[in-house]
Short mmCIF file of C-alpha atoms in Angstrom, two decimals:
data_model
loop_
_atom_site.label_atom_id
_atom_site.label_comp_id
_atom_site.label_asym_id
_atom_site.label_seq_id
_atom_site.Cartn_x
_atom_site.Cartn_y
_atom_site.Cartn_z
CA UNK A 788 0.00 0.00 0.00
CA UNK A 789 2.76 2.57 0.79
CA UNK A 790 4.37 1.84 -2.60
CA UNK A 791 1.04 2.43 -4.35
CA UNK A 792 0.51 5.71 -2.48
CA UNK A 793 4.04 6.85 -3.30
CA UNK A 794 3.53 6.05 -6.97
CA UNK A 795 0.25 7.95 -6.98
CA UNK A 796 1.85 11.01 -5.39
CA UNK A 797 4.74 10.91 -7.83
CA UNK A 798 2.25 10.72 -10.69
CA UNK A 799 0.43 13.78 -9.36
CA UNK A 800 3.70 15.69 -9.08
CA UNK A 801 4.65 14.68 -12.62
CA UNK A 802 1.28 15.79 -13.97
CA UNK A 803 1.59 19.11 -12.15
CA UNK A 804 5.06 19.65 -13.59
CA UNK A 805 3.77 18.84 -17.07
CA UNK A 806 0.95 21.35 -16.68
CA UNK A 807 3.38 24.04 -15.50
CA UNK A 808 5.80 23.23 -18.32
CA UNK A 809 2.95 23.44 -20.82
CA UNK A 810 1.96 26.88 -19.58
CA UNK A 811 5.56 28.10 -19.66
CA UNK A 812 6.03 26.88 -23.24
CA UNK A 813 2.75 28.48 -24.33
CA UNK A 814 3.68 31.76 -22.64
CA UNK A 815 7.14 31.81 -24.22
CA UNK A 816 5.75 31.15 -27.70
CA UNK A 817 3.10 33.81 -27.21
CA UNK A 818 5.77 36.31 -26.13
CA UNK A 819 7.88 35.63 -29.22
CA UNK A 820 4.86 35.88 -31.51
CA UNK A 821 3.76 39.19 -29.99
CA UNK A 822 7.26 40.65 -30.30
CA UNK A 823 7.35 39.69 -33.98
CA UNK A 824 4.00 41.41 -34.58
CA UNK A 825 4.76 44.50 -32.47
CA UNK A 826 8.53 45.11 -32.56
CA UNK A 827 10.24 48.16 -31.05
CA UNK A 828 9.40 51.24 -33.10
CA UNK A 829 11.80 53.71 -31.53
CA UNK A 830 15.39 53.95 -30.34
CA UNK A 831 17.22 52.95 -27.17
CA UNK A 832 19.35 54.77 -24.65
CA UNK A 833 20.96 53.63 -21.40
CA UNK A 834 19.90 54.81 -17.94
CA UNK A 835 20.39 53.33 -14.47
CA UNK A 836 17.72 50.65 -15.02
CA UNK A 837 19.22 49.45 -18.30
CA UNK A 838 18.01 50.07 -21.84
CA UNK A 839 15.23 52.62 -22.21
CA UNK A 840 13.02 52.48 -25.31
CA UNK A 841 11.67 55.78 -26.62
CA UNK A 842 10.16 57.29 -29.77
CA UNK A 843 11.38 60.77 -30.73
CA UNK A 844 9.73 62.60 -33.62
CA UNK A 845 8.80 66.08 -34.79
CA UNK A 846 10.45 69.41 -34.11
CA UNK A 847 9.49 72.33 -31.90
CA UNK A 848 8.84 72.74 -28.18
CA UNK A 849 9.27 69.41 -26.41
CA UNK A 850 6.45 67.20 -25.13
CA UNK A 851 7.23 64.04 -23.14
CA UNK A 852 4.56 61.32 -23.01
CA UNK A 853 4.41 58.85 -20.08
CA UNK A 854 2.00 55.91 -20.34
CA UNK A 855 0.00 54.16 -17.63
CA UNK A 856 -0.08 50.83 -15.78
CA UNK A 857 0.57 47.82 -18.01
CA UNK A 858 0.88 50.08 -21.04
CA UNK A 859 3.66 51.19 -23.36
CA UNK A 860 4.56 54.16 -25.52
CA UNK A 861 2.50 52.80 -28.42
CA UNK A 862 -0.65 53.65 -26.44
CA UNK A 863 -0.05 57.22 -27.66
CA UNK A 864 0.44 56.10 -31.27
CA UNK A 865 -3.18 55.73 -32.35
CA UNK A 866 -3.09 59.24 -33.79
CA UNK A 867 -2.02 61.41 -30.85
CA UNK A 868 1.71 61.35 -31.60
CA UNK A 869 1.11 62.11 -35.28
CA UNK A 870 -1.11 65.06 -34.38
CA UNK A 871 1.31 66.59 -31.88
CA UNK A 872 4.44 65.92 -33.96
CA UNK A 873 3.23 68.38 -36.60
CA UNK A 874 4.18 71.24 -34.27
CA UNK A 875 6.20 69.76 -31.40
CA UNK A 876 9.13 67.53 -30.65
CA UNK A 877 7.32 64.53 -29.16
CA UNK A 878 9.17 61.99 -27.04
CA UNK A 879 7.12 58.97 -25.96
CA UNK A 880 8.84 56.78 -23.37
CA UNK A 881 8.39 53.17 -22.35
CA UNK A 882 8.55 53.47 -18.57
CA UNK A 883 11.30 51.23 -17.13
CA UNK A 884 9.94 47.68 -17.03
CA UNK A 885 7.25 48.43 -19.60
CA UNK A 886 7.17 47.92 -23.35
CA UNK A 887 10.75 47.37 -24.44
CA UNK A 888 12.47 49.18 -21.56
CA UNK A 889 14.52 47.21 -19.04
CA UNK A 890 14.14 47.20 -15.28
CA UNK A 891 15.97 44.70 -13.09
CA UNK A 892 14.09 43.10 -10.22
CA UNK A 893 16.27 44.95 -7.71
CA UNK A 894 15.30 48.37 -9.10
CA UNK A 895 12.54 50.16 -7.15
CA UNK A 896 9.11 50.47 -8.77
CA UNK A 897 7.54 53.17 -6.60
CA UNK A 898 6.28 56.35 -8.24
CA UNK A 899 9.06 58.68 -7.10
CA UNK A 900 11.73 56.20 -8.20
CA UNK A 901 10.12 56.04 -11.64
CA UNK A 902 10.11 59.84 -11.75
CA UNK A 903 13.86 59.82 -11.09
CA UNK A 904 14.30 57.36 -13.95
CA UNK A 905 12.27 59.56 -16.31
CA UNK A 906 14.37 62.54 -15.19
CA UNK A 907 17.47 60.56 -16.18
CA UNK A 908 15.99 60.04 -19.64
CA UNK A 909 15.09 63.73 -20.04
CA UNK A 910 18.65 64.73 -19.20
CA UNK A 911 20.23 61.95 -21.28
CA UNK A 912 18.16 62.82 -24.36
CA UNK A 913 18.77 66.56 -23.85
CA UNK A 914 15.06 67.35 -23.79
CA UNK A 915 14.78 71.04 -22.96
CA UNK A 916 12.01 72.29 -20.69
CA UNK A 917 9.32 69.83 -21.84
CA UNK A 918 5.61 69.80 -21.22
CA UNK A 919 5.12 66.40 -19.56
CA UNK A 920 1.98 64.45 -20.38
CA UNK A 921 1.14 61.53 -18.10
CA UNK A 922 -1.72 59.06 -18.51
CA UNK A 923 -3.12 57.12 -15.52
CA UNK A 924 -0.14 55.85 -13.47
CA UNK A 925 2.01 57.95 -15.79
CA UNK A 926 0.17 60.94 -14.35
CA UNK A 927 1.39 60.03 -10.87
CA UNK A 928 4.93 59.70 -12.21
CA UNK A 929 4.61 63.10 -13.89
CA UNK A 930 3.38 64.69 -10.64
CA UNK A 931 6.32 63.19 -8.75
CA UNK A 932 8.66 64.55 -11.41
CA UNK A 933 7.13 68.03 -11.01
CA UNK A 934 7.52 67.87 -7.23
CA UNK A 935 11.06 66.51 -7.19
CA UNK A 936 12.60 67.98 -10.37
CA UNK A 937 10.56 71.09 -11.25
CA UNK A 938 13.50 72.73 -13.01
CA UNK A 939 13.42 70.00 -15.69
CA UNK A 940 9.98 70.82 -17.08
CA UNK A 941 7.63 73.68 -17.87
CA UNK A 942 4.34 72.09 -16.84
CA UNK A 943 2.05 69.06 -16.75
CA UNK A 944 -0.91 68.03 -18.91
CA UNK A 945 -2.39 64.93 -17.28
CA UNK A 946 -4.83 62.48 -18.88
CA UNK A 947 -7.00 60.56 -16.37
CA UNK A 948 -4.17 60.68 -13.82
CA UNK A 949 -3.71 58.67 -10.65
CA UNK A 950 -3.31 61.70 -8.40
CA UNK A 951 -4.52 60.75 -4.90
CA UNK A 952 -4.27 57.56 -2.82
CA UNK A 953 -6.64 54.86 -4.04
CA UNK A 954 -9.67 53.91 -2.01
CA UNK A 955 -9.35 50.49 -0.34
CA UNK A 956 -7.08 48.30 -2.49
CA UNK A 957 -7.80 50.02 -5.80
CA UNK A 958 -9.97 48.88 -8.72
CA UNK A 959 -11.20 45.29 -8.43
CA UNK A 960 -10.02 44.82 -12.01
CA UNK A 961 -6.42 44.91 -10.80
CA UNK A 962 -6.82 42.31 -8.06
CA UNK A 963 -4.71 39.87 -10.09
CA UNK A 964 -1.80 42.31 -9.88
CA UNK A 965 -1.91 42.42 -6.09
CA UNK A 966 0.96 39.96 -5.54
CA UNK A 967 3.51 40.79 -2.86
CA UNK A 968 5.83 37.77 -3.03
CA UNK A 969 8.18 38.23 -5.96
CA UNK A 970 8.75 34.52 -6.55
CA UNK A 971 4.98 33.98 -6.75
CA UNK A 972 4.64 37.00 -9.05
CA UNK A 973 7.23 35.54 -11.41
CA UNK A 974 5.59 32.09 -11.32
CA UNK A 975 2.19 33.56 -12.17
CA UNK A 976 3.73 35.68 -14.93
CA UNK A 977 5.23 32.67 -16.67
CA UNK A 978 2.34 30.24 -16.22
CA UNK A 979 -1.29 31.31 -15.96
CA UNK A 980 -1.26 35.10 -16.46
CA UNK A 981 -1.03 35.23 -20.25
CA UNK A 982 -3.43 32.33 -20.98
CA UNK A 983 -5.92 33.87 -18.55
CA UNK A 984 -5.77 37.28 -20.28
CA UNK A 985 -6.28 35.65 -23.67
CA UNK A 986 -9.28 33.63 -22.49
CA UNK A 987 -10.85 36.50 -20.55
CA UNK A 988 -10.55 39.80 -22.44
CA UNK A 989 -13.71 41.21 -20.84
CA UNK A 990 -11.93 43.27 -18.14
CA UNK A 991 -10.13 45.21 -20.86
CA UNK A 992 -13.10 45.66 -23.14
CA UNK A 993 -15.59 46.49 -20.39
CA UNK A 994 -13.54 48.31 -17.76
CA UNK A 995 -10.27 49.68 -19.11
CA UNK A 996 -11.87 50.99 -22.31
CA UNK A 997 -15.56 51.05 -21.39
CA UNK A 998 -17.88 52.63 -22.26
CA UNK A 999 -15.78 53.39 -25.35
CA UNK A 1000 -15.07 50.81 -28.04
CA UNK A 1001 -11.55 49.51 -28.55
CA UNK A 1002 -10.22 50.92 -31.84
CA UNK A 1003 -9.25 48.11 -34.24
CA UNK A 1004 -5.72 49.49 -34.57
CA UNK A 1005 -5.06 49.31 -30.82
CA UNK A 1006 -3.79 45.71 -30.80
CA UNK A 1007 -0.82 46.42 -33.07
CA UNK A 1008 -0.38 50.14 -33.62
CA UNK A 1009 -1.50 50.93 -30.08
CA UNK A 1010 0.71 48.23 -28.55
CA UNK A 1011 -2.17 46.33 -26.95
CA UNK A 1012 -0.68 42.94 -27.78
CA UNK A 1013 2.45 43.73 -25.77
CA UNK A 1014 0.46 43.16 -22.58
CA UNK A 1015 0.35 39.47 -23.51
CA UNK A 1016 3.92 38.87 -22.37
CA UNK A 1017 5.11 37.57 -19.00
CA UNK A 1018 7.35 40.56 -18.33
CA UNK A 1019 4.42 42.92 -18.92
CA UNK A 1020 2.34 41.22 -16.22
CA UNK A 1021 5.31 40.93 -13.86
CA UNK A 1022 6.23 44.61 -14.02
CA UNK A 1023 2.62 45.81 -14.00
CA UNK A 1024 2.17 43.85 -10.78
CA UNK A 1025 5.29 45.45 -9.30
CA UNK A 1026 4.08 48.89 -10.37
CA UNK A 1027 0.60 48.33 -8.93
CA UNK A 1028 1.83 47.05 -5.56
CA UNK A 1029 4.29 49.95 -5.24
CA UNK A 1030 1.94 52.62 -6.60
CA UNK A 1031 0.58 53.60 -3.20
CA UNK A 1032 3.94 54.02 -1.47
CA UNK A 1033 4.36 57.69 -2.36
CA UNK A 1034 0.91 59.07 -3.18
CA UNK A 1035 -0.09 60.22 0.31
CA UNK A 1036 3.15 62.12 0.81
CA UNK A 1037 2.99 63.57 -2.69
CA UNK A 1038 -0.59 64.76 -2.19
CA UNK A 1039 0.44 66.71 0.90
CA UNK A 1040 2.94 68.59 -1.25
CA UNK A 1041 0.72 69.45 -4.24
CA UNK A 1042 0.13 72.92 -2.80
CA UNK A 1043 3.87 73.49 -3.30
CA UNK A 1044 3.84 72.62 -7.02
CA UNK A 1045 5.99 75.18 -8.83
CA UNK A 1046 4.80 74.22 -12.33
CA UNK A 1047 1.34 74.65 -13.87
CA UNK A 1048 -0.84 71.53 -13.95
CA UNK A 1049 -3.88 70.77 -16.09
CA UNK A 1050 -6.00 67.62 -15.89
CA UNK A 1051 -8.31 65.99 -18.45
CA UNK A 1052 -10.77 63.31 -17.31
CA UNK A 1053 -13.41 61.21 -19.03
CA UNK A 1054 -16.69 61.54 -17.16
CA UNK A 1055 -17.36 57.79 -17.54
CA UNK A 1056 -13.93 56.55 -16.43
CA UNK A 1057 -14.33 53.06 -14.90
CA UNK A 1058 -10.75 52.71 -13.65
CA UNK A 1059 -9.99 55.92 -11.76
CA UNK A 1060 -12.83 57.84 -10.14
CA UNK A 1061 -13.14 61.24 -11.89
CA UNK A 1062 -14.68 62.64 -8.71
CA UNK A 1063 -11.67 61.69 -6.54
CA UNK A 1064 -8.81 62.22 -8.97
CA UNK A 1065 -10.43 65.19 -10.72
CA UNK A 1066 -13.04 67.14 -8.76
CA UNK A 1067 -11.69 66.42 -5.26
CA UNK A 1068 -8.15 67.10 -6.44
CA UNK A 1069 -9.11 70.51 -7.80
CA UNK A 1070 -11.15 71.44 -4.73
CA UNK A 1071 -8.15 70.70 -2.53
CA UNK A 1072 -5.68 72.38 -4.87
CA UNK A 1073 -7.60 75.02 -6.85
CA UNK A 1074 -4.50 76.09 -8.74
CA UNK A 1075 -4.85 72.87 -10.79
CA UNK A 1076 -7.06 73.20 -13.87
CA UNK A 1077 -9.63 70.48 -14.72
CA UNK A 1078 -11.39 69.70 -18.00
CA UNK A 1079 -13.87 66.84 -18.46
CA UNK A 1080 -15.05 65.17 -21.67
CA UNK A 1081 -17.25 62.28 -22.65
CA UNK A 1082 -15.45 58.96 -22.50
CA UNK A 1083 -13.72 56.39 -20.34
CA UNK A 1084 -10.18 55.86 -19.11
CA UNK A 1085 -8.15 55.32 -22.29
CA UNK A 1086 -8.33 58.91 -23.50
CA UNK A 1087 -5.07 58.84 -25.55
CA UNK A 1088 -6.52 55.98 -27.59
CA UNK A 1089 -10.26 56.63 -27.74
CA UNK A 1090 -10.45 60.44 -27.49
CA UNK A 1091 -7.49 61.44 -29.63
CA UNK A 1092 -8.90 64.78 -30.80
CA UNK A 1093 -9.93 65.84 -27.29
CA UNK A 1094 -6.55 64.77 -25.89
CA UNK A 1095 -4.62 66.59 -28.61
CA UNK A 1096 -6.66 69.78 -28.16
CA UNK A 1097 -6.16 69.64 -24.39
CA UNK A 1098 -2.39 69.15 -24.71
CA UNK A 1099 -2.05 71.89 -27.33
CA UNK A 1100 -3.92 74.36 -25.15
CA UNK A 1101 -1.73 73.49 -22.18
CA UNK A 1102 1.39 73.88 -24.31
CA UNK A 1103 0.24 77.29 -25.54
CA UNK A 1104 -0.55 78.50 -22.02
CA UNK A 1105 2.84 77.34 -20.72
CA UNK A 1106 5.01 78.12 -23.76
CA UNK A 1107 6.92 81.03 -22.23
CA UNK A 1108 7.29 79.55 -18.77
CA UNK A 1109 10.70 79.37 -17.18
CA UNK A 1110 11.36 78.02 -13.71
CA UNK A 1111 9.56 80.13 -11.12
CA UNK A 1112 8.60 79.63 -7.52
CA UNK A 1113 4.91 79.52 -8.34
CA UNK A 1114 2.93 79.86 -11.56
CA UNK A 1115 0.06 82.33 -11.74
CA UNK A 1116 -3.52 80.95 -11.66
CA UNK A 1117 -4.19 81.95 -15.27
CA UNK A 1118 -1.21 79.89 -16.41
CA UNK A 1119 -2.41 76.89 -14.40
CA UNK A 1120 -5.81 77.10 -16.01
#
């Protein structure tokens, strides 16, 4: 009987290993396929976290674009970059760990650390006095950059930004990202994460984009397929877990912002509450300007014209700004 039980347990272990191996092989093949379909479209430079992927096009006053959680620079390439590049130098950046940018596991993922990494890129690429545009988590990174390195930029134009500490544990949609143990995070990334996202696209279609439709070009031109890679899930999980580390302290300092800030929110955003991150933010810090439009969370993809108009107006209002201790209210708004 003991021999039979031992054999049975060994069989179960073997089956489990086969299942894990099958998921790893599937995930690896999916990663390679996605990278063939959506290769890097920009250039690379080196910063402290390794290679940084960026797209630099157009001439004129500089605009830096920072994408959100689980995204990549291509999220701005469904028309927004083309629009802005007619009159501006536009630099879209894959945040470290996202898209095709490196980030080692030992590198910090909190918002202020990411802002320092973006500051490195701005200095390395010799980007002079840019208007910084941040979407979602990229908005939090942009705010940290404005607080910690205000002399590097002339202002912020934020699209559906994460600006204040999240209620509870954040959107239920991101529960799968809430993994604290790194070894477990890596195991999930290389086994069940990608197959699960392929089988269950509803969270993206209904929450991330809803109520807007996903544009057909988003998968390739907009970089949507790049989320179906293990490193994308792994680093999005790291970003999500670390996202709350700095927000409370940052929010206490928003009154000290020395650069003008404008915010654009979709009134039907299902990811970040427009009331909290828009209306409440402006009531607490009335020097920040707020504009609302119809639409959900993915404004750079679904509301390209509104986003471009908003950014252009911010750029015009802030065009002559040099570093000052505090911008006037009319410049903020």
